[in-house]
Amino acid sequence: MDAVDRPARLAVGVIGAGRVGSALGVALARAGHRVVAASGVSDASRERAAERLGVVTSRPEDVVAQSDLVLLTVPDDALPDLVAGLVGTGADLRGKLVAHTSGAYGLAVLNPAIKAGALPLALHPVMTFTGRDDDLRRLTGISYGVTAPDPLRPVAEALVIEMEGEPVWIEDENRPLYHAALAAAANHMVTLVAESSELLRKVGVDQPGRMLGPLLGAALENVLRLGIAGLTGPVVRGDAATVRKHVDALILAAPEAADAYVALARLTADRALAAGLLKPEAAERLLDALGGNVWT
């Protein structure tokens, strides 16, 4: 990155020094910026501010007063009220970069701050954060969903690159769908694997992780490399009798899991049919096994 593209060294404030805010604060500090202030409500946030960022927490409006770049790293549902509250306190936002890290929100949520003179950015790190030190290592090389006004796009992308990330431009109106895609993949995967592990324990598998790890690793590698063409299993084979056995077993053992299985099997069959991997007659047999017609 050319020197002209690099943001000046910034005084950084973090409002919401939780898992995400503290990790990004560290990444910015490693890039040469200065974390000067942070706010946090919980004991854990205050501890992270002290241990990771080296600052004592203060009020959000005080964080703004000390900062050139203000990171808003609170849960999505808290973001609109936070922005409105900051403006309501009379915090001087003129000329300050104000960046939120929500995936689903675009720039509109920052409108009150924009009207008060703030320079808006949306920088969403595509990573799961646990609060452990592993978070800091995992930041290297990840993607960030970036949205900003055109004049600020180089600044937003430069900040991401400085954090050793890859900026990926997301149009403002596309952020809800962008975030839905990520949540469906990552969050639902956790639920599915946890559910599968519990079912395996019910049939006597002591260490389901050891059984699932190689299988899931191969499946993930296949889909990332081949897309839907990497699909295997009874649905794409058209094994309707096997699918029906699965549904019956799940209805007895875990009815809520049966509902999810049916919904995902229908979606899987739909995608396989559209890709030419599943023949129409096999799809019809699967429909009967799953108890309804979802294709048109």
CSV table of N, CA, C and O in Angstrom, one decimal, residues 51-149:
chain,number,residue,atom,x,y,z
A,51,GLU,N,-6.7,-5.1,30.0
A,51,GLU,CA,-5.7,-6.1,29.7
A,51,GLU,C,-5.3,-6.0,28.2
A,51,GLU,O,-4.1,-6.1,27.9
A,52,ARG,N,-6.2,-5.9,27.3
A,52,ARG,CA,-5.9,-5.9,25.9
A,52,ARG,C,-5.5,-4.5,25.3
A,52,ARG,O,-4.6,-4.4,24.5
A,53,LEU,N,-6.3,-3.5,25.8
A,53,LEU,CA,-6.1,-2.2,25.2
A,53,LEU,C,-5.3,-1.2,26.1
A,53,LEU,O,-4.9,-0.2,25.6
A,54,GLY,N,-5.1,-1.6,27.3
A,54,GLY,CA,-4.3,-0.8,28.2
A,54,GLY,C,-4.9,0.5,28.6
A,54,GLY,O,-4.2,1.5,28.9
A,55,VAL,N,-6.3,0.6,28.7
A,55,VAL,CA,-7.0,1.8,29.1
A,55,VAL,C,-8.0,1.5,30.1
A,55,VAL,O,-8.5,0.3,30.2
A,56,VAL,N,-8.4,2.5,30.9
A,56,VAL,CA,-9.5,2.4,31.8
A,56,VAL,C,-10.7,2.9,31.2
A,56,VAL,O,-10.7,3.9,30.5
A,57,THR,N,-11.8,2.1,31.3
A,57,THR,CA,-13.1,2.5,30.7
A,57,THR,C,-13.6,3.8,31.2
A,57,THR,O,-13.4,4.2,32.3
A,58,SER,N,-14.3,4.5,30.3
A,58,SER,CA,-14.9,5.8,30.6
A,58,SER,C,-16.2,5.9,29.9
A,58,SER,O,-16.7,5.0,29.2
A,59,ARG,N,-16.9,7.0,30.0
A,59,ARG,CA,-18.2,7.2,29.4
A,59,ARG,C,-18.1,7.3,27.9
A,59,ARG,O,-17.0,7.8,27.4
A,60,PRO,N,-19.1,6.8,27.1
A,60,PRO,CA,-19.0,6.9,25.6
A,60,PRO,C,-18.6,8.3,25.1
A,60,PRO,O,-17.8,8.4,24.2
A,61,GLU,N,-19.3,9.3,25.7
A,61,GLU,CA,-19.0,10.7,25.2
A,61,GLU,C,-17.6,11.1,25.4
A,61,GLU,O,-17.0,11.9,24.7
A,62,ASP,N,-17.0,10.6,26.5
A,62,ASP,CA,-15.6,10.9,26.8
A,62,ASP,C,-14.7,10.2,25.8
A,62,ASP,O,-13.6,10.7,25.4
A,63,VAL,N,-15.1,9.0,25.4
A,63,VAL,CA,-14.3,8.2,24.4
A,63,VAL,C,-14.3,9.0,23.1
A,63,VAL,O,-13.2,9.2,22.5
A,64,VAL,N,-15.4,9.5,22.7
A,64,VAL,CA,-15.5,10.3,21.5
A,64,VAL,C,-14.6,11.5,21.5
A,64,VAL,O,-13.9,11.9,20.6
A,65,ALA,N,-14.6,12.2,22.7
A,65,ALA,CA,-13.8,13.4,22.8
A,65,ALA,C,-12.4,13.2,22.6
A,65,ALA,O,-11.6,14.1,22.1
A,66,GLN,N,-11.9,12.0,22.9
A,66,GLN,CA,-10.4,11.8,22.8
A,66,GLN,C,-10.0,11.1,21.5
A,66,GLN,O,-8.8,11.0,21.3
A,67,SER,N,-10.9,10.8,20.7
A,67,SER,CA,-10.6,9.9,19.5
A,67,SER,C,-10.8,10.6,18.2
A,67,SER,O,-11.6,11.5,18.0
A,68,ASP,N,-9.9,10.1,17.2
A,68,ASP,CA,-10.1,10.5,15.8
A,68,ASP,C,-11.0,9.4,15.1
A,68,ASP,O,-11.7,9.7,14.2
A,69,LEU,N,-10.8,8.2,15.5
A,69,LEU,CA,-11.6,7.1,15.0
A,69,LEU,C,-12.3,6.4,16.1
A,69,LEU,O,-11.7,6.0,17.1
A,70,VAL,N,-13.7,6.4,16.0
A,70,VAL,CA,-14.5,5.8,17.1
A,70,VAL,C,-15.1,4.5,16.6
A,70,VAL,O,-15.8,4.5,15.6
A,71,LEU,N,-14.7,3.4,17.2
A,71,LEU,CA,-15.3,2.1,16.8
A,71,LEU,C,-16.5,1.8,17.7
A,71,LEU,O,-16.5,1.8,18.9
A,72,LEU,N,-17.7,1.5,17.0
A,72,LEU,CA,-18.9,1.2,17.7
A,72,LEU,C,-19.0,-0.3,17.6
A,72,LEU,O,-19.5,-0.9,16.5
A,73,THR,N,-18.7,-1.1,18.7
A,73,THR,CA,-18.6,-2.5,18.6
A,73,THR,C,-19.6,-3.1,19.6
A,73,THR,O,-19.2,-3.9,20.5
A,74,VAL,N,-20.8,-2.7,19.5
A,74,VAL,CA,-21.9,-3.2,20.4
A,74,VAL,C,-22.8,-4.2,19.6
A,74,VAL,O,-22.7,-4.2,18.4
A,75,PRO,N,-23.6,-5.0,20.3
A,75,PRO,CA,-24.5,-5.9,19.6
A,75,PRO,C,-25.4,-5.1,18.6
A,75,PRO,O,-25.7,-3.9,18.9
A,76,ASP,N,-25.8,-5.7,17.5
A,76,ASP,CA,-26.6,-5.0,16.5
A,76,ASP,C,-27.8,-4.3,17.1
A,76,ASP,O,-28.1,-3.2,16.7
A,77,ASP,N,-28.6,-5.0,17.9
A,77,ASP,CA,-29.8,-4.4,18.4
A,77,ASP,C,-29.6,-3.1,19.3
A,77,ASP,O,-30.5,-2.3,19.4
A,78,ALA,N,-28.4,-3.0,19.8
A,78,ALA,CA,-28.0,-1.8,20.6
A,78,ALA,C,-27.5,-0.7,19.8
A,78,ALA,O,-27.4,0.5,20.3
A,79,LEU,N,-27.2,-0.9,18.6
A,79,LEU,CA,-26.5,0.1,17.8
A,79,LEU,C,-27.3,1.4,17.5
A,79,LEU,O,-26.8,2.5,17.7
A,80,PRO,N,-28.6,1.3,17.1
A,80,PRO,CA,-29.3,2.5,16.8
A,80,PRO,C,-29.4,3.4,18.0
A,80,PRO,O,-29.2,4.6,17.9
A,81,ASP,N,-29.7,2.8,19.2
A,81,ASP,CA,-29.8,3.6,20.4
A,81,ASP,C,-28.5,4.2,20.8
A,81,ASP,O,-28.5,5.3,21.3
A,82,LEU,N,-27.4,3.5,20.6
A,82,LEU,CA,-26.1,4.0,20.9
A,82,LEU,C,-25.8,5.3,20.1
A,82,LEU,O,-25.3,6.3,20.6
A,83,VAL,N,-26.0,5.2,18.8
A,83,VAL,CA,-25.7,6.3,17.9
A,83,VAL,C,-26.6,7.5,18.3
A,83,VAL,O,-26.1,8.6,18.5
A,84,ALA,N,-27.9,7.3,18.5
A,84,ALA,CA,-28.8,8.4,18.9
A,84,ALA,C,-28.4,8.9,20.3
A,84,ALA,O,-28.4,10.1,20.5
A,85,GLY,N,-27.9,8.1,21.2
A,85,GLY,CA,-27.5,8.5,22.5
A,85,GLY,C,-26.3,9.3,22.5
A,85,GLY,O,-26.2,10.3,23.2
A,86,LEU,N,-25.3,9.0,21.6
A,86,LEU,CA,-24.1,9.8,21.5
A,86,LEU,C,-24.4,11.2,21.0
A,86,LEU,O,-23.9,12.2,21.6
A,87,VAL,N,-25.3,11.2,20.0
A,87,VAL,CA,-25.6,12.6,19.5
A,87,VAL,C,-26.4,13.3,20.6
A,87,VAL,O,-26.2,14.6,20.8
A,88,GLY,N,-27.2,12.6,21.3
A,88,GLY,CA,-28.0,13.3,22.4
A,88,GLY,C,-27.2,13.9,23.5
A,88,GLY,O,-27.6,14.8,24.2
A,89,THR,N,-26.0,13.3,23.8
A,89,THR,CA,-25.1,13.8,24.8
A,89,THR,C,-24.4,15.1,24.4
A,89,THR,O,-23.8,15.7,25.2
A,90,GLY,N,-24.5,15.4,23.1
A,90,GLY,CA,-23.8,16.6,22.6
A,90,GLY,C,-22.3,16.3,22.3
A,90,GLY,O,-21.6,17.2,22.1
A,91,ALA,N,-22.0,15.0,22.2
A,91,ALA,CA,-20.6,14.6,21.9
A,91,ALA,C,-20.2,15.3,20.5
A,91,ALA,O,-21.0,15.2,19.6
A,92,ASP,N,-19.0,15.8,20.5
A,92,ASP,CA,-18.6,16.5,19.3
A,92,ASP,C,-18.0,15.5,18.3
A,92,ASP,O,-16.9,15.0,18.4
A,93,LEU,N,-18.9,15.2,17.2
A,93,LEU,CA,-18.5,14.2,16.3
A,93,LEU,C,-17.9,14.8,15.0
A,93,LEU,O,-17.6,14.0,14.0
A,94,ARG,N,-17.8,16.1,14.9
A,94,ARG,CA,-17.4,16.7,13.7
A,94,ARG,C,-16.0,16.3,13.2
A,94,ARG,O,-15.1,16.3,14.0
A,95,GLY,N,-16.0,15.8,12.0
A,95,GLY,CA,-14.7,15.3,11.4
A,95,GLY,C,-14.1,14.0,11.9
A,95,GLY,O,-13.0,13.6,11.5
A,96,LYS,N,-14.9,13.4,12.8
A,96,LYS,CA,-14.4,12.1,13.4
A,96,LYS,C,-14.9,10.9,12.5
A,96,LYS,O,-16.0,10.9,12.1
A,97,LEU,N,-14.0,9.9,12.3
A,97,LEU,CA,-14.4,8.7,11.7
A,97,LEU,C,-15.2,7.9,12.7
A,97,LEU,O,-14.7,7.6,13.8
A,98,VAL,N,-16.4,7.5,12.3
A,98,VAL,CA,-17.2,6.7,13.2
A,98,VAL,C,-17.5,5.4,12.5
A,98,VAL,O,-18.2,5.4,11.4
A,99,ALA,N,-17.0,4.3,12.9
A,99,ALA,CA,-17.1,3.0,12.2
A,99,ALA,C,-17.9,2.0,13.1
A,99,ALA,O,-17.5,1.8,14.3
A,100,HIS,N,-18.9,1.4,12.6
A,100,HIS,CA,-19.5,0.3,13.3
A,100,HIS,C,-19.1,-1.0,12.7
A,100,HIS,O,-18.6,-1.1,11.5
A,101,THR,N,-19.3,-2.1,13.4
A,101,THR,CA,-18.8,-3.4,12.9
A,101,THR,C,-20.0,-4.4,12.7
A,101,THR,O,-19.7,-5.6,12.6
A,102,SER,N,-21.2,-3.9,12.6
A,102,SER,CA,-22.3,-4.7,12.3
A,102,SER,C,-22.3,-5.2,10.9
A,102,SER,O,-22.0,-4.5,9.9
A,103,GLY,N,-22.7,-6.5,10.7
A,103,GLY,CA,-22.8,-7.0,9.3
A,103,GLY,C,-24.1,-6.6,8.7
A,103,GLY,O,-24.1,-6.3,7.5
A,104,ALA,N,-25.2,-6.6,9.4
A,104,ALA,CA,-26.5,-6.4,8.8
A,104,ALA,C,-26.8,-4.9,8.6
A,104,ALA,O,-27.6,-4.6,7.7
A,105,TYR,N,-26.3,-4.0,9.4
A,105,TYR,CA,-26.5,-2.6,9.2
A,105,TYR,C,-25.6,-2.0,8.2
A,105,TYR,O,-24.4,-2.4,8.1
A,106,GLY,N,-26.1,-1.0,7.4
A,106,GLY,CA,-25.2,-0.2,6.5
A,106,GLY,C,-24.9,1.1,7.2
A,106,GLY,O,-24.7,1.2,8.4
A,107,LEU,N,-25.0,2.2,6.3
A,107,LEU,CA,-24.7,3.5,6.8
A,107,LEU,C,-25.9,4.2,7.4
A,107,LEU,O,-25.7,5.2,8.2
A,108,ALA,N,-27.1,3.8,7.1
A,108,ALA,CA,-28.3,4.6,7.6
A,108,ALA,C,-28.3,4.6,9.1
A,108,ALA,O,-28.8,5.6,9.7
A,109,VAL,N,-27.9,3.6,9.8
A,109,VAL,CA,-27.9,3.5,11.2
A,109,VAL,C,-27.0,4.7,11.8
A,109,VAL,O,-27.3,5.1,13.0
A,110,LEU,N,-26.1,5.2,11.1
A,110,LEU,CA,-25.2,6.2,11.5
A,110,LEU,C,-25.7,7.6,11.2
A,110,LEU,O,-25.0,8.6,11.4
A,111,ASN,N,-26.9,7.7,10.6
A,111,ASN,CA,-27.4,9.0,10.1
A,111,ASN,C,-27.4,10.1,11.2
A,111,ASN,O,-27.0,11.2,10.9
A,112,PRO,N,-27.8,9.8,12.4
A,112,PRO,CA,-27.8,10.9,13.4
A,112,PRO,C,-26.3,11.4,13.6
A,112,PRO,O,-26.1,12.6,13.8
A,113,ALA,N,-25.4,10.5,13.6
A,113,ALA,CA,-24.0,10.9,13.7
A,113,ALA,C,-23.5,11.7,12.5
A,113,ALA,O,-22.7,12.6,12.6
A,114,ILE,N,-23.9,11.2,11.3
A,114,ILE,CA,-23.6,11.9,10.1
A,114,ILE,C,-24.1,13.3,10.1
A,114,ILE,O,-23.3,14.3,9.7
A,115,LYS,N,-25.3,13.5,10.5
A,115,LYS,CA,-25.9,14.9,10.6
A,115,LYS,C,-25.1,15.8,11.6
A,115,LYS,O,-25.1,17.0,11.4
A,116,ALA,N,-24.5,15.1,12.6
A,116,ALA,CA,-23.7,15.9,13.5
A,116,ALA,C,-22.2,16.1,13.1
A,116,ALA,O,-21.4,16.6,13.8
A,117,GLY,N,-21.9,15.6,11.8
A,117,GLY,CA,-20.6,15.9,11.3
A,117,GLY,C,-19.7,14.7,11.2
A,117,GLY,O,-18.5,14.9,10.8
A,118,ALA,N,-20.1,13.5,11.6
A,118,ALA,CA,-19.2,12.3,11.6
A,118,ALA,C,-19.0,11.8,10.2
A,118,ALA,O,-19.8,12.1,9.3
A,119,LEU,N,-17.9,11.1,10.0
A,119,LEU,CA,-17.5,10.5,8.8
A,119,LEU,C,-17.8,9.0,8.9
A,119,LEU,O,-17.1,8.3,9.7
A,120,PRO,N,-18.8,8.4,8.3
A,120,PRO,CA,-19.3,7.1,8.6
A,120,PRO,C,-18.5,6.0,7.8
A,120,PRO,O,-18.2,6.1,6.6
A,121,LEU,N,-18.3,4.8,8.5
A,121,LEU,CA,-17.7,3.6,7.9
A,121,LEU,C,-18.5,2.4,8.5
A,121,LEU,O,-18.9,2.4,9.7
A,122,ALA,N,-18.6,1.4,7.7
A,122,ALA,CA,-19.1,0.1,8.2
A,122,ALA,C,-18.1,-0.9,7.9
A,122,ALA,O,-17.8,-1.2,6.7
A,123,LEU,N,-17.4,-1.5,8.9
A,123,LEU,CA,-16.3,-2.5,8.7
A,123,LEU,C,-16.7,-3.7,9.5
A,123,LEU,O,-16.5,-3.8,10.7
A,124,HIS,N,-17.2,-4.7,8.8
A,124,HIS,CA,-17.6,-6.0,9.5
A,124,HIS,C,-16.6,-7.1,9.3
A,124,HIS,O,-16.4,-7.6,8.2
A,125,PRO,N,-16.0,-7.5,10.4
A,125,PRO,CA,-15.0,-8.6,10.3
A,125,PRO,C,-15.7,-9.9,10.2
A,125,PRO,O,-16.6,-10.3,11.0
A,126,VAL,N,-15.3,-10.7,9.1
A,126,VAL,CA,-16.0,-12.0,8.9
A,126,VAL,C,-15.2,-13.0,9.7
A,126,VAL,O,-14.4,-13.8,9.2
A,127,MET,N,-15.5,-13.1,10.9
A,127,MET,CA,-14.9,-14.0,11.9
A,127,MET,C,-15.8,-14.2,13.1
A,127,MET,O,-16.5,-13.3,13.5
A,128,THR,N,-15.7,-15.3,13.7
A,128,THR,CA,-16.4,-15.5,15.0
A,128,THR,C,-15.4,-15.2,16.1
A,128,THR,O,-14.2,-15.5,16.0
A,129,PHE,N,-15.9,-14.6,17.1
A,129,PHE,CA,-15.1,-14.1,18.2
A,129,PHE,C,-15.6,-14.8,19.5
A,129,PHE,O,-16.8,-14.7,19.9
A,130,THR,N,-14.7,-15.4,20.2
A,130,THR,CA,-15.0,-16.1,21.5
A,130,THR,C,-14.5,-15.3,22.7
A,130,THR,O,-14.9,-15.7,23.8
A,131,GLY,N,-13.7,-14.3,22.5
A,131,GLY,CA,-13.1,-13.6,23.7
A,131,GLY,C,-11.8,-14.2,24.1
A,131,GLY,O,-11.1,-13.7,25.0
A,132,ARG,N,-11.4,-15.3,23.5
A,132,ARG,CA,-10.1,-15.9,23.8
A,132,ARG,C,-8.9,-15.2,23.0
A,132,ARG,O,-9.2,-14.5,22.0
A,133,ASP,N,-7.7,-15.5,23.4
A,133,ASP,CA,-6.6,-15.0,22.7
A,133,ASP,C,-6.5,-15.4,21.3
A,133,ASP,O,-5.9,-14.8,20.4
A,134,ASP,N,-7.1,-16.6,21.0
A,134,ASP,CA,-7.1,-17.1,19.6
A,134,ASP,C,-7.7,-16.1,18.6
A,134,ASP,O,-7.4,-16.1,17.4
A,135,ASP,N,-8.6,-15.2,19.1
A,135,ASP,CA,-9.3,-14.2,18.3
A,135,ASP,C,-8.3,-13.4,17.6
A,135,ASP,O,-8.4,-13.0,16.4
A,136,LEU,N,-7.2,-13.0,18.3
A,136,LEU,CA,-6.2,-12.1,17.8
A,136,LEU,C,-5.4,-12.8,16.6
A,136,LEU,O,-5.1,-12.1,15.6
A,137,ARG,N,-5.1,-14.0,16.8
A,137,ARG,CA,-4.4,-14.8,15.7
A,137,ARG,C,-5.3,-14.9,14.5
A,137,ARG,O,-4.9,-14.8,13.4
A,138,ARG,N,-6.6,-15.2,14.7
A,138,ARG,CA,-7.5,-15.5,13.6
A,138,ARG,C,-7.8,-14.2,12.8
A,138,ARG,O,-8.4,-14.4,11.7
A,139,LEU,N,-7.5,-13.0,13.3
A,139,LEU,CA,-7.8,-11.8,12.5
A,139,LEU,C,-7.0,-11.7,11.2
A,139,LEU,O,-7.4,-11.1,10.2
A,140,THR,N,-5.8,-12.3,11.2
A,140,THR,CA,-4.9,-12.2,10.1
A,140,THR,C,-5.5,-12.9,8.9
A,140,THR,O,-5.8,-14.1,8.9
A,141,GLY,N,-5.7,-12.1,7.8
A,141,GLY,CA,-6.1,-12.7,6.5
A,141,GLY,C,-7.6,-12.8,6.4
A,141,GLY,O,-8.0,-13.3,5.3
A,142,ILE,N,-8.4,-12.4,7.3
A,142,ILE,CA,-9.8,-12.5,7.2
A,142,ILE,C,-10.4,-11.4,6.3
A,142,ILE,O,-9.8,-10.4,6.0
A,143,SER,N,-11.6,-11.6,5.8
A,143,SER,CA,-12.3,-10.6,5.0
A,143,SER,C,-13.1,-9.7,5.9
A,143,SER,O,-13.5,-10.1,7.0
A,144,TYR,N,-13.3,-8.5,5.5
A,144,TYR,CA,-14.2,-7.5,6.1
A,144,TYR,C,-15.2,-7.0,5.1
A,144,TYR,O,-14.8,-6.6,4.0
A,145,GLY,N,-16.4,-7.0,5.4
A,145,GLY,CA,-17.4,-6.4,4.6
A,145,GLY,C,-17.4,-4.9,4.8
A,145,GLY,O,-17.7,-4.4,5.9
A,146,VAL,N,-17.0,-4.2,3.7
A,146,VAL,CA,-16.8,-2.7,3.8
A,146,VAL,C,-17.8,-1.9,3.1
A,146,VAL,O,-18.1,-2.2,1.9
A,147,THR,N,-18.4,-1.0,3.8
A,147,THR,CA,-19.3,0.0,3.1
A,147,THR,C,-19.0,1.4,3.6
A,147,THR,O,-18.8,1.6,4.8
A,148,ALA,N,-19.0,2.3,2.7
A,148,ALA,CA,-18.6,3.7,3.1
A,148,ALA,C,-19.0,4.6,2.0
A,148,ALA,O,-19.2,4.2,0.8
A,149,PRO,N,-19.2,5.9,2.3
A,149,PRO,CA,-19.4,6.9,1.2
A,149,PRO,C,-18.2,6.8,0.2
A,149,PRO,O,-17.1,6.6,0.7
